[in-house]
Amino acid sequence: MPGVIWSVEMYNVSKIALVVRRELLTITLSTEATSENVTIVQFYSYTHDKSYALQKRHTISFRGSPAVNACFMRAFGSFNSSSVHQDQTDAIGMTGLLYLMETFDAIDESVVECWAGYCKYSDGHCEAFDRRRALRMFRAQQRAREDCLVGSISFEPSASLLPLHQLLESQQADISVTQFWLLNRLWELCMSHGLLRDNSEHTELRLDFAYHVARKLLAACDVLSLPSMEVHGVGLVEKIFDIAMGLIKAMSSSTQLSLEFSLSDYDPLIDKANVVGPTVRVLLQRLHELVQNFRGGDHDYVSQFTMTLSAIPGYSGTAESRHSVA
């Protein structure tokens, strides 16, 4: 149902989906349903509710984290121990939900009002979001990303899960794009609260962090087929668009970022030092190309993106050839 809602851009209908999930959860908990079914419904309700709330500035209905609930932990343990007897498709689906749940769990619910634009920072006294909380949430997001890549999850370290690359390609697309989008949203929240600097000691609190997020997003999308992303509908391309807009905002706010700006990365996992990345211009070209190709450009984000790019002094969509972002 959510995929259909996103694909036809019926955002308001997603409120109906939330009601359906609440009713489904109530029915499941009040009948003789197995603990495994309860867990699946709880996962699905929680992840969809938070996804919709954060993307559409809606209130969160399912407060708290299922991961710290004793009943949930027992149900999860039961599911995990019996998963070897289940259809592999069920196990793969459950694993994807687990990774999404940990991803959304990294977002502190106390900052949702700031996220939705009802923040008191403009009055000079926001008590919900500060530098310390921002860094804690960034670290939690990083752990969620690292966990899914190796097949683990923070709230159940003993669980043996399939790593991200062994899930369905459509799951990989949803999880990866969502994780990088949440990093971008956190970064933008830091921007609105005056926490970003050109030369912060923390990478996440620098203006050029938007460059890193855009580059990693494109690297993840490079190994995915377009259909695996398109199946999620316009909600996914909206996340890609948001990340692109974050990069443009960073460039307009920084004294160091420009269209020809690039960064060198060091990756200790592959022992590559001073690998020069693509320029901001190339990243924007690649993001624009991805948005244009998504469902043949049959959505509003193509025109919005094109208009924004045309307003950037010196930008030309054909100035440089395609550049690898790996």
XYZ file of C-alpha atoms in Angstrom:
326
model
C 0.000 0.000 0.000
C 2.684 2.655 0.847
C 4.407 2.011 -2.478
C 1.176 2.612 -4.356
C 0.491 5.777 -2.355
C 3.933 7.235 -3.034
C 3.894 6.236 -6.699
C 0.698 8.148 -7.465
C 1.745 11.079 -5.261
C -1.342 10.744 -3.057
C 0.440 11.997 0.046
C -2.745 12.639 2.036
C -3.812 9.066 1.493
C -0.810 8.023 3.529
C -2.696 9.255 6.583
C -5.222 6.550 5.815
C -2.369 4.067 5.701
C -1.351 5.112 9.201
C -4.866 4.472 10.464
C -4.891 1.078 8.765
C -1.629 0.177 10.453
C -2.840 1.243 13.882
C -5.971 -0.849 13.453
C -3.947 -3.774 12.165
C -1.645 -3.539 15.158
C -4.602 -3.441 17.566
C -6.212 -6.468 15.955
C -2.954 -8.386 15.922
C -2.275 -7.717 19.584
C -5.801 -8.609 20.672
C -6.049 -11.988 18.942
C -4.129 -15.233 19.151
C -1.586 -14.087 16.619
C 1.921 -15.457 16.948
C 4.642 -13.319 18.452
C 6.360 -13.338 15.063
C 3.325 -11.746 13.399
C 3.056 -9.186 16.179
C 6.701 -8.287 15.652
C 6.318 -7.876 11.895
C 3.251 -5.639 12.282
C 4.993 -3.584 14.944
C 8.088 -3.152 12.782
C 6.041 -2.143 9.765
C 3.849 0.295 11.692
C 6.814 1.905 13.402
C 8.976 2.351 10.301
C 6.171 3.627 8.068
C 4.888 6.026 10.736
C 8.301 7.575 11.323
C 9.119 7.690 7.617
C 5.918 9.564 6.825
C 6.251 11.876 9.827
C 9.824 12.889 9.007
C 9.304 13.292 5.265
C 5.961 15.093 5.425
C 6.369 17.005 8.716
C 3.599 15.005 10.358
C 3.320 14.095 14.023
C 4.656 10.734 15.182
C 1.898 8.372 16.261
C 3.990 5.462 17.549
C 6.055 7.010 20.324
C 9.004 5.192 21.828
C 11.237 2.540 20.365
C 10.073 -1.049 19.860
C 13.685 -2.083 20.345
C 13.609 -1.308 24.068
C 10.256 -2.961 24.708
C 10.540 -6.246 26.637
C 7.642 -7.857 24.765
C 9.206 -6.851 21.482
C 12.549 -8.335 22.455
C 10.909 -11.649 23.329
C 9.019 -11.651 20.038
C 12.163 -10.788 18.117
C 14.052 -13.599 19.817
C 11.279 -16.022 18.905
C 11.280 -14.887 15.289
C 15.043 -15.014 15.027
C 15.271 -18.515 16.482
C 12.567 -19.874 14.192
C 13.617 -18.012 11.039
C 15.589 -21.013 9.783
C 12.281 -22.831 9.372
C 10.565 -20.026 7.502
C 10.426 -19.067 3.893
C 13.614 -17.202 2.937
C 11.497 -14.358 1.587
C 10.029 -13.768 5.056
C 13.487 -13.673 6.610
C 14.728 -11.201 3.993
C 11.686 -8.979 4.473
C 12.063 -9.024 8.243
C 15.746 -8.154 8.006
C 15.009 -5.120 5.838
C 12.458 -3.899 8.377
C 14.997 -4.348 11.170
C 17.533 -2.202 9.355
C 14.952 0.492 8.663
C 13.833 0.429 12.284
C 17.365 0.959 13.555
C 17.799 3.750 11.001
C 14.706 5.629 12.173
C 15.439 4.774 15.796
C 18.517 6.989 15.507
C 16.245 10.032 15.215
C 15.553 11.416 18.677
C 11.807 12.024 18.952
C 12.408 15.112 21.086
C 13.582 17.035 18.007
C 10.595 16.217 15.802
C 9.034 19.640 16.380
C 12.263 21.246 15.162
C 12.224 18.841 12.218
C 8.658 19.830 11.355
C 9.427 23.543 11.459
C 7.816 24.340 14.808
C 11.105 25.154 16.464
C 11.715 27.907 19.007
C 15.246 28.547 17.754
C 14.085 31.703 15.990
C 13.113 33.025 19.440
C 16.584 32.236 20.689
C 15.696 29.461 23.110
C 15.399 26.053 21.461
C 15.921 23.456 24.188
C 15.314 20.380 22.037
C 18.290 20.427 19.666
C 21.891 21.385 20.280
C 25.412 20.431 19.216
C 25.686 17.494 21.603
C 22.366 15.980 20.579
C 23.171 16.491 16.904
C 26.453 14.605 17.195
C 24.774 11.792 19.107
C 22.197 11.390 16.346
C 24.848 11.505 13.625
C 26.788 8.765 15.411
C 23.656 6.642 15.742
C 22.997 7.000 12.011
C 26.565 5.989 11.237
C 26.189 2.886 13.416
C 22.950 1.974 11.643
C 24.721 2.202 8.279
C 27.711 0.164 9.432
C 25.465 -2.469 11.037
C 23.428 -3.150 7.912
C 26.563 -3.436 5.780
C 27.950 -6.251 7.931
C 24.686 -7.921 8.984
C 24.239 -6.882 12.599
C 21.940 -4.676 14.637
C 22.772 -2.675 17.750
C 19.847 -3.685 19.969
C 20.363 -7.420 19.362
C 24.121 -7.980 18.855
C 23.755 -11.762 18.961
C 21.403 -11.820 15.973
C 22.827 -13.204 12.742
C 21.330 -11.218 9.886
C 21.841 -11.028 6.155
C 24.050 -8.056 5.218
C 22.555 -5.339 3.048
C 24.045 -6.590 -0.224
C 22.227 -9.927 0.190
C 18.779 -8.363 0.497
C 16.469 -7.687 -2.431
C 17.731 -4.871 -4.624
C 14.576 -2.863 -3.922
C 15.284 -3.168 -0.186
C 18.855 -2.013 -0.707
C 17.560 1.046 -2.556
C 15.043 1.953 0.144
C 17.466 1.473 3.040
C 20.478 3.211 1.477
C 18.632 6.243 0.104
C 16.733 6.654 3.377
C 19.922 6.502 5.446
C 21.685 9.174 3.390
C 18.534 11.286 3.299
C 18.307 11.217 7.103
C 21.942 12.323 7.323
C 21.071 15.221 5.029
C 17.996 16.130 7.077
C 20.038 16.123 10.294
C 22.633 18.316 8.611
C 19.925 20.760 7.503
C 18.552 20.808 11.047
C 22.036 21.768 12.206
C 22.102 24.523 9.586
C 18.780 25.970 10.755
C 20.112 25.986 14.329
C 23.370 27.748 13.461
C 25.570 24.753 14.284
C 27.483 24.480 10.988
C 30.916 25.928 10.277
C 33.331 25.773 7.355
C 36.044 24.349 9.602
C 34.336 22.525 12.465
C 36.350 19.858 14.277
C 33.447 17.491 13.597
C 32.962 16.453 9.961
C 29.175 16.292 10.349
C 29.027 19.916 11.492
C 30.885 21.276 8.489
C 29.162 22.885 5.540
C 30.965 20.525 3.158
C 29.353 17.486 4.847
C 26.577 17.869 2.264
C 29.218 17.061 -0.367
C 30.083 13.780 1.361
C 26.423 12.776 1.666
C 25.702 13.484 -2.009
C 28.807 11.596 -3.109
C 27.989 8.529 -0.986
C 24.378 8.555 -2.155
C 25.456 8.468 -5.802
C 27.984 5.721 -5.097
C 25.186 3.633 -3.567
C 22.812 4.354 -6.462
C 25.486 3.436 -9.022
C 25.198 -0.237 -8.059
C 21.393 -0.233 -8.117
C 19.122 -0.636 -11.112
C 16.691 2.166 -11.863
C 13.627 -0.131 -11.475
C 14.739 -1.071 -7.948
C 14.490 2.604 -7.018
C 11.419 3.429 -9.089
C 9.342 0.770 -7.334
C 9.305 3.013 -4.256
C 7.620 5.819 -6.136
C 8.044 9.563 -5.948
C 8.812 9.456 -2.224
C 12.276 8.119 -2.993
C 13.128 10.641 -5.696
C 12.007 13.368 -3.294
C 14.739 12.195 -0.907
C 17.326 12.350 -3.692
C 16.110 15.848 -4.567
C 16.431 16.934 -0.914
C 20.046 15.756 -0.823
C 20.802 17.717 -4.001
C 19.216 20.849 -2.547
C 21.316 20.398 0.575
C 24.482 20.487 -1.528
C 23.321 23.671 -3.248
C 22.518 25.290 0.125
C 25.969 24.343 1.383
C 27.610 25.957 -1.631
C 25.631 29.177 -1.190
C 26.413 29.339 2.548
C 30.115 28.446 2.490
C 33.098 30.635 1.714
C 35.011 27.565 0.498
C 32.545 25.528 -1.557
C 32.192 26.266 -5.254
C 31.207 24.408 -8.412
C 34.824 23.342 -8.917
C 35.305 22.258 -5.305
C 36.216 18.635 -4.598
C 37.453 16.662 -1.612
C 39.919 13.835 -1.165
C 38.811 10.885 0.930
C 40.740 8.343 2.907
C 39.134 4.928 3.273
C 40.978 2.747 5.826
C 39.000 -0.301 4.695
C 40.605 -0.270 1.253
C 43.742 1.679 2.156
C 43.227 4.395 -0.407
C 44.581 7.799 0.469
C 44.094 11.088 -1.331
C 41.468 9.790 -3.735
C 40.240 12.960 -5.401
C 36.484 13.112 -5.566
C 34.280 14.658 -8.241
C 33.603 18.373 -8.243
C 30.384 19.839 -6.909
C 29.428 20.541 -10.519
C 29.745 16.849 -11.419
C 27.776 15.743 -8.362
C 24.952 18.105 -9.292
C 25.020 16.875 -12.887
C 24.822 13.269 -11.730
C 22.007 13.962 -9.285
C 20.107 15.886 -11.941
C 20.551 13.013 -14.377
C 19.253 10.532 -11.802
C 16.185 12.644 -11.072
C 15.527 13.061 -14.810
C 15.788 9.324 -15.461
C 13.569 8.355 -12.546
C 10.265 7.210 -14.094
C 11.167 9.020 -17.277
C 11.030 12.375 -15.522
C 7.278 12.076 -14.954
C 7.261 13.994 -11.663
C 7.586 17.574 -10.450
C 11.144 17.329 -9.164
C 12.701 17.506 -12.631
C 11.433 21.032 -13.284
C 12.206 22.157 -9.727
C 15.756 20.821 -9.946
C 16.344 22.280 -13.417
C 15.090 25.698 -12.332
C 17.318 25.698 -9.247
C 20.398 24.725 -11.263
C 19.739 27.427 -13.847
C 19.886 30.031 -11.084
C 23.420 29.031 -10.020
C 25.963 31.482 -11.529
C 28.362 29.702 -13.872
C 26.575 26.362 -13.820
C 26.308 24.390 -17.036
C 24.893 20.888 -17.183
C 27.268 19.920 -19.991
C 30.476 21.505 -18.751
C 32.057 18.231 -17.649
C 31.743 14.621 -18.623
C 30.384 11.894 -16.395
C 32.697 11.306 -13.438
C 32.834 8.293 -11.165
C 31.860 9.051 -7.571
C 33.241 5.846 -6.100
